[in-house]
Amino acid sequence: GENVEQHPSTLSVQEGDSAVIKCTYSDSASNYFPWYKQELGKRPQLIIDIRSNVGEKKDQRIAVTLNKTAKHFSLHITETQPEDSAVYFCAPKDGGSNYKLTFGKGTLLTVNP
Amino acid sequence: GAVVSQHPSWVICKSGTSVKIECRSLDFQATTMFWYRQFPKQSLMLMATSNEGSKATYEQGVEKDKFLINHASLTLSTLTVTSAHPEDSSFYICSALRGSTDTQYFGPGTRLTVL
């Protein structure tokens, strides 16, 4: 199965700063790489995803970069705001055709006003 | 679009009883749904893949006779926790695939507390 590592486990930034979270995976056949945001007691929400045929994708203040050779992808949040505070999970899809995602352990992001 | 609901949102039961949790895709059909369990301050752990009209596929270490999954229609999957014990207390979350895309849409979760 897929081995996923996510770093850092906690991240504290000042409002307006940037935040970067990195995820490494083991399955070289993985081709879909989403990031989810989960607030306490709520459902995970997809915030951005990328497929293996592109290296970067951006959506306003959020971007994801992918390095397939090194098997890692990163979440970038610019101009952070207090409402960005949450747990973020990477969840690369297994390389088979079963659509399974393997979740990283999560990163608790705290944005201090 | 792509709304997934779960019912109930929380349930408290006595040890030894069974609890059924429903997962519904409200505005799309889902041939594949997933059931996850999440303990406090931990990640989501996949329990099983639910396929409409066929048997569920369970992850290693998940007891299929304890966690019964039924996916009888294209919009509904159910998870029944049988003979629940306090260690089964957790946050259970389902997700659904829309069409043939890779994107999983998550339900709001069900908080199960077994006394």
Coordinates of C-alpha atoms in Angstrom, one line a residue:
Chain A
G1 CA 0.0 0.0 0.0
E2 CA 0.9 3.7 -0.2
N3 CA 3.1 5.1 2.5
V4 CA 2.4 8.8 3.1
E5 CA 4.4 11.2 5.2
Q6 CA 3.3 14.8 5.9
H7 CA 5.4 17.6 7.5
P8 CA 5.3 19.5 9.6
S9 CA 2.8 18.1 12.1
T10 CA 2.1 21.6 13.4
L11 CA 2.7 25.0 11.9
S12 CA 2.2 28.4 13.5
V13 CA 2.4 31.6 11.4
Q14 CA 1.5 35.2 11.7
E15 CA -1.4 36.5 9.7
G16 CA -0.2 37.6 6.3
D17 CA 2.7 35.1 6.2
S18 CA 2.9 32.1 3.9
A19 CA 2.6 28.5 4.9
V20 CA 4.0 25.4 3.2
I21 CA 3.1 21.8 4.0
K22 CA 4.9 18.9 2.3
C23 CA 3.7 15.4 1.6
T24 CA 5.8 12.5 0.4
Y25 CA 4.4 9.3 -1.0
S26 CA 5.7 5.9 -2.0
D27 CA 3.5 4.7 -4.9
S28 CA 5.1 5.8 -8.1
A29 CA 1.9 4.9 -10.0
S30 CA -0.1 7.5 -8.0
N31 CA -1.6 10.1 -10.4
Y32 CA -4.0 12.2 -8.3
F33 CA -2.9 14.4 -5.3
P34 CA -5.6 16.3 -3.3
W35 CA -5.3 18.4 -0.2
Y36 CA -8.2 18.5 2.3
K37 CA -8.9 21.1 5.0
Q38 CA -10.7 19.9 8.2
E39 CA -12.0 22.1 10.9
L40 CA -12.6 20.7 14.3
G41 CA -15.6 18.3 14.3
K42 CA -16.3 19.0 10.6
R43 CA -16.0 17.1 7.4
P44 CA -12.8 17.2 5.3
Q45 CA -13.2 19.7 2.5
L46 CA -11.2 19.5 -0.8
I47 CA -9.3 22.7 -1.2
I48 CA -7.1 21.9 -4.2
D49 CA -5.9 18.9 -6.2
I50 CA -3.5 18.2 -8.9
R51 CA -3.0 15.4 -11.4
S52 CA 0.3 13.9 -12.5
N53 CA 0.4 15.6 -15.9
V54 CA 1.0 19.0 -14.4
G55 CA 3.6 20.4 -12.0
E56 CA 1.7 23.3 -10.4
K57 CA -1.8 24.5 -9.9
K58 CA -3.0 27.7 -8.3
D59 CA -6.4 28.9 -7.0
Q60 CA -6.2 32.4 -5.5
R61 CA -4.1 32.2 -2.3
I62 CA -3.7 28.4 -2.5
A63 CA -1.3 26.5 -4.7
V64 CA -0.1 22.9 -5.0
T65 CA 3.2 21.8 -6.6
L66 CA 4.1 18.3 -7.6
N67 CA 7.4 16.7 -8.1
K68 CA 6.7 13.2 -9.4
T69 CA 10.3 12.2 -9.7
A70 CA 10.9 12.9 -6.1
K71 CA 7.4 11.7 -5.1
H72 CA 6.4 14.7 -3.1
F73 CA 3.8 17.4 -3.4
S74 CA 3.3 20.6 -1.4
L75 CA 0.5 22.9 -0.4
H76 CA 1.3 26.6 -0.4
I77 CA -1.0 29.2 1.3
T78 CA -0.1 32.8 0.8
E79 CA -1.4 35.8 2.8
T80 CA -2.7 33.6 5.5
Q81 CA -5.8 34.6 7.5
P82 CA -7.1 33.4 10.8
E83 CA -9.8 31.4 9.1
D84 CA -7.1 29.3 7.4
S85 CA -6.5 27.8 10.8
A86 CA -7.4 24.1 10.6
V87 CA -5.9 20.7 10.1
Y88 CA -4.7 20.0 6.5
F89 CA -4.4 16.5 5.1
C90 CA -2.7 15.3 1.9
A91 CA -4.3 12.2 0.5
P92 CA -2.6 10.8 -2.6
K93 CA -4.6 8.3 -4.6
D94 CA -3.3 4.7 -4.7
G95 CA -1.9 3.8 -8.1
G96 CA -4.5 1.0 -8.7
S97 CA -7.9 1.6 -10.2
N98 CA -9.7 1.4 -6.9
Y99 CA -9.8 5.2 -6.2
K100 CA -8.5 4.8 -2.7
L101 CA -6.9 7.7 -0.9
T102 CA -4.3 7.3 1.8
F103 CA -4.4 10.2 4.2
G104 CA -1.3 11.7 5.8
K105 CA -1.3 12.3 9.5
G106 CA -2.3 15.9 9.1
T107 CA -0.8 19.4 9.8
L108 CA -2.4 21.6 12.4
L109 CA -2.0 25.2 11.0
T110 CA -2.6 28.0 13.4
V111 CA -2.7 31.6 12.0
N112 CA -2.1 34.1 14.7
P113 CA -3.8 37.5 14.2
Chain B
G1 CA -23.4 20.2 -6.3
A2 CA -21.8 17.0 -4.9
V3 CA -23.5 17.0 -1.5
V4 CA -23.2 14.0 0.8
S5 CA -25.2 13.6 4.0
Q6 CA -24.9 11.3 6.9
H7 CA -27.4 10.3 9.5
P8 CA -27.4 10.4 12.4
S9 CA -24.8 13.2 13.2
W10 CA -24.3 11.7 16.6
V11 CA -25.4 8.6 18.5
I12 CA -24.9 7.3 22.0
C13 CA -25.6 3.6 22.6
K14 CA -25.0 1.0 25.2
S15 CA -22.3 -1.6 24.9
G16 CA -23.5 -4.7 23.0
T17 CA -26.1 -2.9 20.8
S18 CA -25.9 -2.3 17.1
V19 CA -25.9 1.1 15.4
K20 CA -26.6 1.9 11.8
I21 CA -25.2 4.9 10.0
E22 CA -26.5 6.1 6.7
C23 CA -24.5 7.9 4.0
R24 CA -26.4 9.5 1.1
S25 CA -25.3 11.3 -2.0
L26 CA -28.0 13.9 -2.4
D27 CA -27.5 15.3 -5.9
F28 CA -25.5 12.7 -7.8
Q29 CA -25.2 8.9 -8.1
A30 CA -22.3 7.2 -6.5
T31 CA -21.4 3.6 -7.4
T32 CA -18.5 3.8 -5.0
M33 CA -18.5 5.1 -1.5
F34 CA -15.9 4.8 1.3
W35 CA -16.1 4.5 5.1
Y36 CA -13.5 6.1 7.3
R37 CA -12.9 6.2 11.0
Q38 CA -11.2 9.1 12.7
F39 CA -10.0 9.0 16.4
P40 CA -9.5 12.4 18.2
K41 CA -6.5 14.3 16.8
Q42 CA -5.7 11.6 14.3
S43 CA -6.0 11.1 10.6
L44 CA -8.7 9.4 8.6
M45 CA -8.3 5.7 8.4
L46 CA -10.1 3.9 5.5
M47 CA -12.2 1.0 6.8
A48 CA -13.8 -0.2 3.6
T49 CA -14.8 0.5 0.0
S50 CA -18.5 0.2 -0.7
N51 CA -19.6 -0.7 -4.2
E52 CA -23.2 -0.5 -5.3
G53 CA -24.6 -4.0 -5.9
S54 CA -21.6 -5.9 -4.7
K55 CA -19.8 -6.8 -1.5
A56 CA -17.7 -4.2 0.3
T57 CA -13.9 -4.5 0.3
Y58 CA -12.5 -4.2 3.7
E59 CA -9.1 -2.9 4.7
Q60 CA -6.7 -5.1 6.5
G61 CA -7.5 -5.4 10.2
V62 CA -11.1 -4.3 9.8
E63 CA -13.6 -7.0 10.9
K64 CA -16.2 -7.4 8.2
D65 CA -18.6 -9.2 10.5
K66 CA -18.5 -6.3 13.0
F67 CA -18.7 -3.5 10.5
L68 CA -21.5 -4.5 8.1
I69 CA -21.7 -2.4 4.9
N70 CA -24.6 -2.4 2.5
H71 CA -24.7 -0.3 -0.7
A72 CA -28.2 -1.2 -2.0
S73 CA -28.7 1.9 -4.3
L74 CA -26.7 4.4 -6.2
T75 CA -27.3 7.1 -3.5
L76 CA -27.2 5.1 -0.2
S77 CA -24.6 3.2 1.7
T78 CA -25.0 2.0 5.3
L79 CA -22.5 1.0 7.9
T80 CA -23.8 -1.1 10.8
V81 CA -21.6 -1.4 13.9
T82 CA -22.6 -4.6 15.5
S83 CA -22.2 -5.5 19.2
A84 CA -20.6 -2.1 19.8
H85 CA -18.0 -1.7 22.5
P86 CA -16.5 1.4 24.0
E87 CA -13.4 1.1 21.8
D88 CA -15.6 1.5 18.8
S89 CA -16.4 5.1 19.9
S90 CA -15.1 7.3 17.1
F91 CA -16.0 9.7 14.4
Y92 CA -17.2 7.8 11.3
I93 CA -17.1 9.6 8.0
C94 CA -18.2 8.5 4.6
S95 CA -17.3 9.8 1.2
A96 CA -18.7 9.3 -2.3
L97 CA -17.2 9.3 -5.8
R98 CA -19.1 11.3 -8.4
G99 CA -19.0 9.6 -11.8
S100 CA -15.6 8.4 -12.8
T101 CA -13.7 11.3 -11.3
D102 CA -11.1 10.8 -8.5
T103 CA -12.6 13.4 -6.2
Q104 CA -14.1 12.1 -3.0
Y105 CA -16.9 14.2 -1.4
F106 CA -17.2 13.7 2.3
G107 CA -20.3 13.5 4.5
P108 CA -20.4 15.5 7.8
G109 CA -19.5 12.5 9.9
T110 CA -21.2 10.6 12.7
R111 CA -19.9 10.8 16.3
L112 CA -20.5 7.4 17.9
T113 CA -20.2 7.0 21.7
V114 CA -20.5 3.6 23.2
L115 CA -21.1 3.5 26.9

